[in-house]
Short mmCIF file of C-alpha atoms and ligand atoms in Angstrom, two decimals:
data_model
loop_
_atom_site.label_atom_id
_atom_site.label_comp_id
_atom_site.label_asym_id
_atom_site.label_seq_id
_atom_site.Cartn_x
_atom_site.Cartn_y
_atom_site.Cartn_z
CA MET A 1 27.40 -11.23 30.15
CA ARG A 2 25.32 -8.14 29.42
CA GLN A 3 26.83 -4.68 28.97
CA ALA A 4 25.17 -1.37 28.23
CA GLN A 5 26.08 2.24 27.53
CA ILE A 6 23.95 5.34 27.36
CA TRP A 7 24.99 8.70 25.91
CA ARG A 8 23.17 12.00 25.85
CA TYR A 9 23.42 13.95 22.62
CA GLN A 10 22.64 17.46 21.47
CA LEU A 11 22.70 18.24 17.75
CA PRO A 12 22.46 21.78 16.36
CA MET A 13 19.48 22.27 14.06
CA ASP A 14 19.39 24.32 10.93
CA ALA A 15 18.30 27.89 11.68
CA GLY A 16 14.59 28.31 11.21
CA VAL A 17 13.22 24.88 12.21
CA VAL A 18 9.91 25.75 13.85
CA LEU A 19 7.71 23.08 15.42
CA ARG A 20 4.27 23.95 16.74
CA GLU A 21 5.21 27.63 16.79
CA ARG A 22 8.42 26.92 18.78
CA ARG A 23 11.88 27.29 17.34
CA LEU A 24 13.85 24.05 17.74
CA LYS A 25 17.47 25.14 18.13
CA THR A 26 18.89 21.75 19.09
CA ARG A 27 17.71 18.16 18.96
CA ASP A 28 18.38 16.40 22.23
CA GLY A 29 18.17 12.71 22.98
CA LEU A 30 19.85 9.54 24.18
CA LEU A 31 21.69 6.76 22.41
CA VAL A 32 21.72 3.32 23.97
CA ARG A 33 24.03 0.43 23.12
CA LEU A 34 23.28 -3.03 24.46
CA ARG A 35 25.84 -5.83 24.24
CA GLU A 36 25.41 -9.50 24.94
CA GLY A 37 28.09 -12.00 23.92
CA GLU A 38 29.12 -11.20 20.34
CA ASN A 39 26.03 -9.16 19.54
CA GLU A 40 25.17 -5.51 19.96
CA GLY A 41 22.13 -3.36 19.38
CA TRP A 42 21.66 0.40 19.27
CA GLY A 43 18.63 2.53 19.91
CA GLU A 44 17.79 6.24 19.91
CA ILE A 45 15.47 7.80 22.47
CA ALA A 46 14.49 11.32 21.54
CA PRO A 47 11.14 12.70 22.72
CA LEU A 48 10.10 15.45 20.29
CA PRO A 49 9.29 18.77 22.04
CA GLY A 50 5.73 19.84 21.35
CA PHE A 51 4.76 16.33 20.16
CA SER A 52 5.89 13.87 22.87
CA ALA A 53 4.11 14.04 26.22
CA GLU A 54 7.28 13.01 28.09
CA THR A 55 10.33 15.21 28.76
CA LEU A 56 13.87 14.07 28.05
CA ASP A 57 14.70 14.05 31.79
CA GLU A 58 11.75 11.75 32.56
CA THR A 59 12.72 9.56 29.65
CA GLN A 60 16.33 9.43 30.82
CA ALA A 61 15.29 8.23 34.29
CA GLN A 62 13.09 5.49 32.76
CA THR A 63 15.86 4.47 30.36
CA LEU A 64 18.46 4.19 33.15
CA GLY A 65 16.05 2.10 35.23
CA TRP A 66 15.34 -0.26 32.33
CA VAL A 67 18.98 -0.61 31.31
CA ASN A 68 20.15 -1.29 34.87
CA ALA A 69 17.53 -4.03 35.29
CA TRP A 70 18.48 -5.52 31.90
CA ARG A 71 22.20 -5.51 32.80
CA ALA A 72 21.36 -7.34 36.00
CA GLY A 73 19.86 -10.15 33.91
CA ASP A 74 16.13 -9.23 34.04
CA ASN A 75 13.93 -8.80 31.00
CA PRO A 76 11.95 -5.76 32.18
CA ALA A 77 8.76 -4.46 30.52
CA TRP A 78 9.28 -1.46 28.22
CA PRO A 79 9.17 1.92 29.98
CA ALA A 80 5.95 3.94 29.86
CA ALA A 81 7.37 6.81 27.77
CA PRO A 82 6.79 5.95 24.08
CA SER A 83 10.18 7.34 22.98
CA ALA A 84 12.01 5.18 25.58
CA ALA A 85 9.96 2.08 24.69
CA PHE A 86 10.69 2.60 20.99
CA GLY A 87 14.45 3.22 21.35
CA LEU A 88 15.02 0.37 23.80
CA SER A 89 12.92 -2.07 21.76
CA CYS A 90 14.96 -1.11 18.66
CA ALA A 91 18.21 -1.79 20.52
CA ALA A 92 16.86 -5.16 21.67
CA ALA A 93 15.61 -5.99 18.14
CA GLU A 94 19.05 -5.22 16.70
CA LEU A 95 20.76 -7.25 19.42
CA THR A 96 18.61 -10.29 18.71
CA GLN A 97 18.70 -9.71 14.92
CA VAL A 98 14.93 -9.38 14.75
CA LEU A 99 15.26 -6.04 12.90
CA PRO A 100 16.44 -6.84 9.36
CA ALA A 101 19.43 -4.94 7.95
CA ALA A 102 17.82 -4.09 4.57
CA ALA A 103 16.63 -0.49 4.44
CA ASP A 104 14.46 1.73 2.23
CA TYR A 105 16.54 4.90 1.97
CA ARG A 106 14.14 6.57 -0.42
CA ALA A 107 12.49 9.52 1.28
CA ALA A 108 9.67 11.67 0.01
CA PRO A 109 11.42 15.08 -0.31
CA LEU A 110 9.97 17.48 2.21
CA CYS A 111 9.15 21.01 1.06
CA THR A 112 8.24 23.72 3.52
CA GLY A 113 9.17 26.77 1.55
CA ASP A 114 10.15 27.31 -2.04
CA PRO A 115 8.38 24.96 -4.48
CA ASP A 116 10.77 25.94 -7.31
CA ALA A 117 13.62 24.27 -5.38
CA LEU A 118 11.61 21.04 -5.42
CA ILE A 119 11.30 20.70 -9.21
CA PRO A 120 14.97 19.81 -9.95
CA VAL A 121 15.02 17.40 -6.97
CA LEU A 122 11.94 15.65 -8.30
CA GLU A 123 13.16 15.60 -11.88
CA ALA A 124 16.29 13.79 -10.68
CA MET A 125 14.33 11.34 -8.48
CA PRO A 126 14.50 7.80 -9.91
CA GLY A 127 11.37 5.64 -9.91
CA GLU A 128 8.20 6.78 -8.22
CA LYS A 129 8.08 10.56 -7.78
CA VAL A 130 6.52 11.46 -4.44
CA ALA A 131 7.06 14.65 -2.46
CA LYS A 132 5.63 15.98 0.78
CA ILE A 133 4.60 19.61 1.10
CA LYS A 134 3.73 21.39 4.31
CA VAL A 135 0.61 23.46 3.76
CA GLY A 136 -1.24 25.77 6.13
CA LEU A 137 1.85 27.88 6.84
CA TYR A 138 0.95 30.54 4.29
CA GLU A 139 -2.32 31.62 2.68
CA ALA A 140 -4.51 28.64 1.72
CA VAL A 141 -4.95 30.12 -1.77
CA ARG A 142 -1.17 30.24 -2.24
CA ASP A 143 -0.92 26.59 -1.10
CA GLY A 144 -3.57 25.61 -3.64
CA MET A 145 -1.79 27.43 -6.45
CA VAL A 146 1.60 25.87 -5.57
CA VAL A 147 0.15 22.36 -5.44
CA ASN A 148 -1.69 22.83 -8.72
CA LEU A 149 1.42 24.24 -10.40
CA LEU A 150 3.64 21.36 -9.27
CA LEU A 151 1.12 18.73 -10.39
CA GLU A 152 0.82 20.50 -13.74
CA ALA A 153 4.61 20.83 -14.21
CA LEU A 154 5.38 17.19 -13.38
CA PRO A 155 2.70 14.81 -14.75
CA ALA A 156 4.28 11.76 -13.02
CA LEU A 157 4.26 13.44 -9.60
CA THR A 158 2.18 12.33 -6.63
CA LEU A 159 1.99 14.63 -3.62
CA ARG A 160 1.55 14.07 0.07
CA LEU A 161 0.43 17.20 1.88
CA ASP A 162 0.39 17.99 5.57
CA ALA A 163 -1.70 20.75 7.12
CA ASN A 164 -1.15 19.76 10.77
CA ARG A 165 -4.80 20.68 11.52
CA GLY A 166 -4.09 24.23 10.43
CA TRP A 167 -7.20 25.00 8.37
CA THR A 168 -10.71 26.07 9.16
CA PRO A 169 -13.27 24.43 6.82
CA LEU A 170 -13.33 27.71 4.85
CA LYS A 171 -9.55 27.82 4.37
CA ALA A 172 -9.53 24.15 3.35
CA GLN A 173 -12.17 24.97 0.72
CA GLN A 174 -10.11 27.94 -0.53
CA PHE A 175 -7.15 25.60 -0.96
CA ALA A 176 -9.18 23.02 -2.88
CA LYS A 177 -10.69 25.64 -5.19
CA TYR A 178 -7.25 26.24 -6.73
CA VAL A 179 -6.45 22.57 -7.37
CA SER A 180 -7.98 21.46 -10.63
CA PRO A 181 -10.43 18.53 -10.00
CA ALA A 182 -8.62 16.44 -12.65
CA ARG A 183 -5.40 16.66 -10.62
CA ARG A 184 -6.85 15.97 -7.17
CA SER A 185 -6.38 12.21 -7.43
CA ARG A 186 -2.61 12.81 -7.60
CA ILE A 187 -2.75 14.11 -4.04
CA ALA A 188 -2.15 10.75 -2.33
CA PHE A 189 -3.50 12.35 0.84
CA ILE A 190 -3.45 15.45 2.95
CA GLU A 191 -2.56 14.79 6.58
CA GLU A 192 -5.08 16.24 9.04
CA PRO A 193 -6.36 19.22 6.98
CA CYS A 194 -8.68 20.68 9.63
CA LYS A 195 -8.86 21.26 13.36
CA THR A 196 -11.24 18.36 14.00
CA ARG A 197 -11.49 14.91 12.45
CA GLU A 198 -15.14 15.61 11.62
CA GLN A 199 -14.16 18.71 9.59
CA SER A 200 -11.39 16.77 7.82
CA ARG A 201 -13.84 14.01 6.86
CA ALA A 202 -16.25 16.62 5.49
CA PHE A 203 -13.39 18.21 3.48
CA ALA A 204 -12.57 14.81 1.91
CA ALA A 205 -16.24 14.20 1.06
CA GLU A 206 -16.73 17.68 -0.45
CA THR A 207 -13.51 17.92 -2.46
CA GLY A 208 -12.65 14.32 -3.35
CA ILE A 209 -9.15 14.92 -1.92
CA ALA A 210 -7.99 11.96 0.18
CA ILE A 211 -6.93 12.43 3.79
CA ALA A 212 -4.57 10.69 6.24
CA TRP A 213 -4.48 10.58 10.04
CA ASP A 214 -1.30 11.54 11.87
CA GLU A 215 -1.97 13.51 15.10
CA SER A 216 -5.20 11.49 15.55
CA LEU A 217 -3.28 8.25 16.17
CA ARG A 218 -2.03 9.66 19.46
CA GLU A 219 -5.47 10.65 20.75
CA SER A 220 -7.11 8.44 23.35
CA ASP A 221 -10.39 8.09 21.45
CA PHE A 222 -8.74 7.05 18.15
CA VAL A 223 -9.61 3.67 16.69
CA PHE A 224 -8.34 2.27 13.41
CA ALA A 225 -11.26 2.22 10.97
CA ALA A 226 -11.70 2.33 7.21
CA GLU A 227 -13.66 5.43 6.26
CA PRO A 228 -14.58 7.12 2.98
CA GLY A 229 -11.78 9.40 1.78
CA LEU A 230 -9.18 8.02 4.20
CA THR A 231 -6.23 6.41 2.43
CA ALA A 232 -3.36 6.31 4.92
CA VAL A 233 -2.14 6.54 8.48
CA ILE A 234 1.18 8.16 9.39
CA ILE A 235 3.07 6.21 12.02
CA LYS A 236 5.80 8.02 13.94
CA PRO A 237 7.43 5.27 16.03
CA THR A 238 9.15 7.64 18.51
CA LEU A 239 5.70 8.98 19.41
CA THR A 240 4.06 5.56 19.33
CA GLY A 241 5.98 3.17 21.59
CA SER A 242 7.66 -0.21 21.33
CA LEU A 243 8.40 -1.89 18.02
CA ASP A 244 5.62 -4.39 18.83
CA ILE A 245 3.09 -1.56 19.11
CA VAL A 246 4.37 -0.12 15.80
CA ARG A 247 4.03 -3.55 14.14
CA GLY A 248 0.53 -3.91 15.57
CA GLN A 249 -0.54 -0.51 14.18
CA VAL A 250 0.89 -1.29 10.74
CA ALA A 251 -0.96 -4.63 10.74
CA GLN A 252 -4.24 -2.97 11.74
CA ALA A 253 -3.88 -0.38 8.96
CA HIS A 254 -3.09 -3.02 6.34
CA ALA A 255 -6.03 -5.21 7.46
CA LEU A 256 -8.32 -2.23 6.75
CA GLY A 257 -6.78 -1.58 3.32
CA LEU A 258 -5.03 1.59 4.50
CA GLU A 259 -1.49 2.53 3.59
CA ALA A 260 0.82 2.79 6.60
CA ILE A 261 3.63 5.32 6.28
CA ILE A 262 6.58 5.16 8.64
CA SER A 263 7.57 8.74 9.40
CA SER A 264 10.26 10.67 11.17
CA SER A 265 9.98 12.46 14.51
CA ILE A 266 13.18 14.31 13.55
CA GLU A 267 15.53 11.63 14.86
CA SER A 268 19.30 11.78 14.24
CA SER A 269 20.80 9.83 11.34
CA LEU A 270 21.09 6.80 13.65
CA GLY A 271 17.37 6.75 14.37
CA LEU A 272 16.48 7.61 10.76
CA THR A 273 18.50 4.70 9.34
CA GLN A 274 16.66 2.37 11.73
CA LEU A 275 13.33 3.84 10.60
CA ALA A 276 14.39 3.18 6.99
CA ARG A 277 14.95 -0.47 7.99
CA ILE A 278 11.62 -0.63 9.82
CA ALA A 279 9.93 0.78 6.70
CA ALA A 280 11.58 -1.78 4.39
CA TRP A 281 10.53 -4.56 6.79
CA LEU A 282 6.96 -3.57 7.74
CA THR A 283 5.79 -1.40 4.82
CA PRO A 284 7.72 -2.76 1.82
CA GLY A 285 7.35 -0.74 -1.36
CA VAL A 286 5.92 2.33 0.40
CA ILE A 287 8.20 5.38 0.44
CA PRO A 288 8.65 6.40 4.08
CA GLY A 289 8.45 10.00 5.33
CA LEU A 290 12.04 10.38 6.46
CA ASP A 291 13.38 13.49 4.73
CA THR A 292 14.29 15.37 7.92
CA LEU A 293 18.05 14.89 8.23
CA SER A 294 18.73 18.12 6.32
CA LEU A 295 17.05 20.03 9.17
CA MET A 296 20.13 19.16 11.26
CA GLN A 297 23.74 20.28 11.06
CA ALA A 298 25.35 16.90 11.81
CA GLN A 299 24.80 13.14 11.65
CA LEU A 300 25.28 10.79 14.58
CA VAL A 301 27.25 7.49 14.65
CA ARG A 302 25.59 5.99 11.55
CA ARG A 303 25.51 7.78 8.24
CA TRP A 304 22.49 8.27 6.00
CA PRO A 305 23.64 7.25 2.50
CA GLY A 306 24.47 10.27 0.37
CA SER A 307 24.34 12.85 3.17
CA VAL A 308 27.30 15.22 3.21
CA LEU A 309 26.72 16.38 6.80
CA PRO A 310 29.61 15.68 9.20
CA CYS A 311 29.10 12.61 11.39
CA LEU A 312 29.76 12.73 15.15
CA ASP A 313 30.88 9.62 17.01
CA THR A 314 30.25 8.66 20.63
CA GLN A 315 33.57 10.18 21.77
CA SER A 316 32.04 13.62 21.32
CA LEU A 317 29.01 12.73 23.47
CA GLU A 318 28.38 12.78 27.21
CA PRO A 319 28.31 9.22 28.60
CA LEU A 320 25.65 8.63 31.25
CA LEU A 321 26.57 5.06 32.01
O1 LIG B 401 6.43 12.70 7.36
C1 LIG B 401 7.43 13.17 6.76
O2 LIG B 401 7.60 13.04 5.54
C2 LIG B 401 8.50 13.91 7.50
C3 LIG B 401 8.21 14.16 8.94
C4 LIG B 401 7.26 15.30 9.18
O3 LIG B 401 6.70 15.85 8.27
C5 LIG B 401 7.02 15.72 10.53
C6 LIG B 401 7.78 15.22 11.55
C7 LIG B 401 7.65 15.71 12.86
C8 LIG B 401 6.81 16.75 13.13
C9 LIG B 401 6.08 17.46 12.11
O4 LIG B 401 6.64 18.72 11.87
C10 LIG B 401 5.95 16.73 10.78
C11 LIG B 401 4.53 16.16 10.70
O5 LIG B 401 3.63 16.82 11.20
O6 LIG B 401 4.27 15.11 10.16
MG1 LIG B 402 1.90 15.15 9.92
#
């Protein structure tokens, strides 16, 4: 006998979370719980405004359709919306115990503002020291100075940077000018430095700073290929689709010698803990990009180890089914 429940959630965000020039006041999504016999599986479906093509209402309609067919005993194809396909395939993978329980709860600390706040966090970080810094929000010269200073202050530090296509070739050059050439190899990559892929490739060739593709993976003309200067691809499962598609992308990246990094689309703690399990399973040993829980004011159903945020249970949510 199959049973299913769907809840809609809304979590308050920390003041000041801005995505693609839009303030994100709340994070809205769905939680799904599938039950069959003794087993149960959960999934989170949360299209990210400004990043996902689908709206939450469209996603909700597709999710209800899929869940009703599943309850009736069918095994329907995943819905078209990537966020719905990902969340439902996670619930199914938990139900059938395909998704292993072991998780990689290390997260590269994310820094969008004050680099001084990052130093004590990194000093206390056991093992490999990796942080992610958002660049392109302030002056490129300031970004270059901050990156250089951090690499100088912490000789064991490796940085991941993310410009979200924010730089012109000139600004990207201004950034690089302030990072000493001897330290550039400790920038594991910079995600999408320039507006076009061609400009980002030229930046890598001119500066010797490695790049990674993130936004590009969701463009229709993107193909996985090894290229000079490219070291990694950033995979955001909520924006990608079913767990099978995510596995396929990780396999393609690995076959080309590229690092695959499982990254957050600002899911709740439930989704983030599943991403930590997906990372431990598909990209073992690679620190995932999951340091986004602190952007929220509460956790949901499952706790992220060590987080002091209050945790809401399903009783405080609106049931849709
Ligand atoms: O990748 C990480 O370490 C954290 C996730 C992260 O940086 C992002 C998540 C979602 C939207 C973006 O603002 C941002 C990104 O561009 O990668
Ligand atoms: Mg990115």
